[in-house]
Amino acid sequence: MRIEHLAIWVQDLELMKDFYENYFEAKASKKYHNPTKNFTSYFLNFDTDTRLELMHRPDIKVFDKTEERTGIAHFAVSVGSKDAVDALTETLRKDGFDIIGEPRTTGDGYYESVVMDPEQNRIEITV
């Protein structure tokens, strides 16, 4: 078994697509639109089989993502090396994104940083 894709409800579909394409080398599918449900989405493909689906529907309620809650807490993106973690973290910082976890080796041995995407979803950047 493997995880085929994860999905995130988003407020600004184009902003979020651009973020993942620009910083994480994602390649977006053609935009899907279901006019009956007023639903739009993109599948983002990375260099692996796992995909990220960005979904938008105007009636989906927004919640405060800065508070911890049950459910998916974050997802991790492997960038290949400690230097790449450091470099991407600094690029995101320079471009105004919130770094909520500085690059470090965690107690369980991961080298990672944690950044908030434009809609405050937590992303671990790891080796």
mmCIF file of C-alpha atoms in Angstrom:
data_model
loop_
_atom_site.group_PDB
_atom_site.id
_atom_site.type_symbol
_atom_site.label_atom_id
_atom_site.label_comp_id
_atom_site.label_asym_id
_atom_site.label_seq_id
_atom_site.Cartn_x
_atom_site.Cartn_y
_atom_site.Cartn_z
ATOM 1 C CA MET A 1 0.000 0.000 0.000
ATOM 2 C CA ARG A 2 1.004 3.604 -0.459
ATOM 3 C CA ILE A 3 -0.504 7.041 0.025
ATOM 4 C CA GLU A 4 -1.805 8.073 -3.394
ATOM 5 C CA HIS A 5 -2.669 11.669 -2.511
ATOM 6 C CA LEU A 6 -3.520 14.099 0.261
ATOM 7 C CA ALA A 7 -6.063 16.895 -0.194
ATOM 8 C CA ILE A 8 -6.310 20.413 1.215
ATOM 9 C CA TRP A 9 -9.325 22.708 1.068
ATOM 10 C CA VAL A 10 -8.058 26.140 0.051
ATOM 11 C CA GLN A 11 -9.493 29.625 -0.213
ATOM 12 C CA ASP A 12 -7.299 30.822 -3.101
ATOM 13 C CA LEU A 13 -6.721 27.951 -5.489
ATOM 14 C CA GLU A 14 -4.390 29.804 -7.870
ATOM 15 C CA LEU A 15 -2.240 31.279 -5.076
ATOM 16 C CA MET A 16 -1.772 27.876 -3.501
ATOM 17 C CA LYS A 17 -1.026 26.169 -6.838
ATOM 18 C CA ASP A 18 1.599 28.810 -7.603
ATOM 19 C CA PHE A 19 3.189 28.422 -4.157
ATOM 20 C CA TYR A 20 3.698 24.655 -4.509
ATOM 21 C CA GLU A 21 4.873 24.983 -8.101
ATOM 22 C CA ASN A 22 7.338 27.772 -7.284
ATOM 23 C CA TYR A 23 8.847 26.439 -4.050
ATOM 24 C CA PHE A 24 8.351 22.653 -4.176
ATOM 25 C CA GLU A 25 8.700 21.950 -7.915
ATOM 26 C CA ALA A 26 5.147 20.616 -8.178
ATOM 27 C CA LYS A 27 3.555 20.254 -11.589
ATOM 28 C CA ALA A 28 -0.147 21.031 -11.668
ATOM 29 C CA SER A 29 -2.698 19.087 -13.636
ATOM 30 C CA LYS A 30 -5.277 20.865 -15.739
ATOM 31 C CA LYS A 31 -7.790 22.607 -13.473
ATOM 32 C CA TYR A 32 -10.870 20.473 -12.803
ATOM 33 C CA HIS A 33 -14.223 22.253 -12.507
ATOM 34 C CA ASN A 34 -17.547 20.749 -11.496
ATOM 35 C CA PRO A 35 -20.141 23.510 -12.020
ATOM 36 C CA THR A 36 -22.910 21.505 -10.350
ATOM 37 C CA LYS A 37 -21.026 21.458 -7.040
ATOM 38 C CA ASN A 38 -19.178 24.763 -7.637
ATOM 39 C CA PHE A 39 -15.978 22.782 -7.057
ATOM 40 C CA THR A 40 -12.535 23.343 -8.573
ATOM 41 C CA SER A 41 -9.273 21.535 -7.963
ATOM 42 C CA TYR A 42 -5.747 20.825 -9.116
ATOM 43 C CA PHE A 43 -3.679 17.710 -8.581
ATOM 44 C CA LEU A 44 -0.050 18.580 -7.915
ATOM 45 C CA ASN A 45 2.500 16.015 -9.025
ATOM 46 C CA PHE A 46 5.938 15.764 -7.478
ATOM 47 C CA ASP A 47 8.867 13.497 -8.372
ATOM 48 C CA THR A 48 7.149 10.621 -6.542
ATOM 49 C CA ASP A 49 3.853 8.782 -6.891
ATOM 50 C CA THR A 50 2.253 10.760 -4.052
ATOM 51 C CA ARG A 51 0.194 13.754 -5.144
ATOM 52 C CA LEU A 52 -1.339 16.737 -3.393
ATOM 53 C CA GLU A 53 -4.844 17.809 -4.320
ATOM 54 C CA LEU A 54 -5.801 21.443 -3.810
ATOM 55 C CA MET A 55 -9.586 21.843 -3.654
ATOM 56 C CA HIS A 56 -11.848 24.886 -3.552
ATOM 57 C CA ARG A 57 -15.537 25.353 -2.975
ATOM 58 C CA PRO A 58 -16.761 28.766 -1.783
ATOM 59 C CA ASP A 59 -19.072 27.338 0.898
ATOM 60 C CA ILE A 60 -16.299 25.509 2.814
ATOM 61 C CA LYS A 61 -15.844 27.027 6.267
ATOM 62 C CA VAL A 62 -12.436 28.504 7.140
ATOM 63 C CA PHE A 63 -11.017 27.652 10.571
ATOM 64 C CA ASP A 64 -8.074 29.040 12.542
ATOM 65 C CA LYS A 65 -5.174 26.896 11.359
ATOM 66 C CA THR A 66 -2.701 28.457 13.773
ATOM 67 C CA GLU A 67 -4.272 26.520 16.658
ATOM 68 C CA GLU A 68 -3.390 22.872 17.190
ATOM 69 C CA ARG A 69 -6.313 20.525 16.605
ATOM 70 C CA THR A 70 -7.006 16.913 15.787
ATOM 71 C CA GLY A 71 -6.679 15.763 12.202
ATOM 72 C CA ILE A 72 -3.701 16.053 9.876
ATOM 73 C CA ALA A 73 -1.112 18.240 11.600
ATOM 74 C CA HIS A 74 1.350 18.674 8.745
ATOM 75 C CA PHE A 75 2.916 16.945 5.796
ATOM 76 C CA ALA A 76 6.606 16.629 5.033
ATOM 77 C CA VAL A 77 8.410 17.259 1.779
ATOM 78 C CA SER A 78 11.848 15.743 1.282
ATOM 79 C CA VAL A 79 14.263 18.040 -0.547
ATOM 80 C CA GLY A 80 17.260 15.681 -0.504
ATOM 81 C CA SER A 81 19.894 17.243 1.768
ATOM 82 C CA LYS A 82 20.511 19.429 4.812
ATOM 83 C CA ASP A 83 21.837 22.174 2.534
ATOM 84 C CA ALA A 84 18.621 22.049 0.492
ATOM 85 C CA VAL A 85 16.518 22.270 3.697
ATOM 86 C CA ASP A 86 18.516 25.321 4.780
ATOM 87 C CA ALA A 87 18.381 26.967 1.348
ATOM 88 C CA LEU A 88 14.632 26.503 0.822
ATOM 89 C CA THR A 89 13.916 27.655 4.383
ATOM 90 C CA GLU A 90 15.911 30.846 3.781
ATOM 91 C CA THR A 91 14.217 31.457 0.417
ATOM 92 C CA LEU A 92 10.790 31.102 2.014
ATOM 93 C CA ARG A 93 11.815 33.393 4.907
ATOM 94 C CA LYS A 94 13.161 36.013 2.481
ATOM 95 C CA ASP A 95 9.901 35.835 0.523
ATOM 96 C CA GLY A 96 7.877 36.556 3.674
ATOM 97 C CA PHE A 97 6.575 33.152 4.722
ATOM 98 C CA ASP A 98 6.391 32.238 8.421
ATOM 99 C CA ILE A 99 9.092 29.824 9.538
ATOM 100 C CA ILE A 100 7.677 28.269 12.690
ATOM 101 C CA GLY A 101 10.434 25.678 13.142
ATOM 102 C CA GLU A 102 14.035 26.569 12.412
ATOM 103 C CA PRO A 103 16.253 23.992 10.684
ATOM 104 C CA ARG A 104 17.357 21.427 13.263
ATOM 105 C CA THR A 105 17.867 17.756 13.931
ATOM 106 C CA THR A 106 14.884 16.472 15.897
ATOM 107 C CA GLY A 107 15.017 13.952 18.715
ATOM 108 C CA ASP A 108 14.011 11.190 16.327
ATOM 109 C CA GLY A 109 16.826 12.054 13.928
ATOM 110 C CA TYR A 110 15.096 14.080 11.212
ATOM 111 C CA TYR A 111 16.741 17.238 9.921
ATOM 112 C CA GLU A 112 13.870 19.592 9.192
ATOM 113 C CA SER A 113 12.350 23.027 9.318
ATOM 114 C CA VAL A 114 8.656 23.929 9.428
ATOM 115 C CA VAL A 115 7.020 26.613 7.278
ATOM 116 C CA MET A 116 3.467 27.849 6.924
ATOM 117 C CA ASP A 117 2.128 27.941 3.373
ATOM 118 C CA PRO A 118 0.064 30.974 2.249
ATOM 119 C CA GLU A 119 -3.058 29.576 3.943
ATOM 120 C CA GLN A 120 -1.294 28.528 7.159
ATOM 121 C CA ASN A 121 -0.896 24.801 6.512
ATOM 122 C CA ARG A 122 2.229 23.391 8.174
ATOM 123 C CA ILE A 123 4.884 21.892 5.916
ATOM 124 C CA GLU A 124 7.959 20.128 7.222
ATOM 125 C CA ILE A 125 10.911 20.545 4.893
ATOM 126 C CA THR A 126 13.182 17.566 5.454
ATOM 127 C CA VAL A 127 16.104 15.673 3.979
#
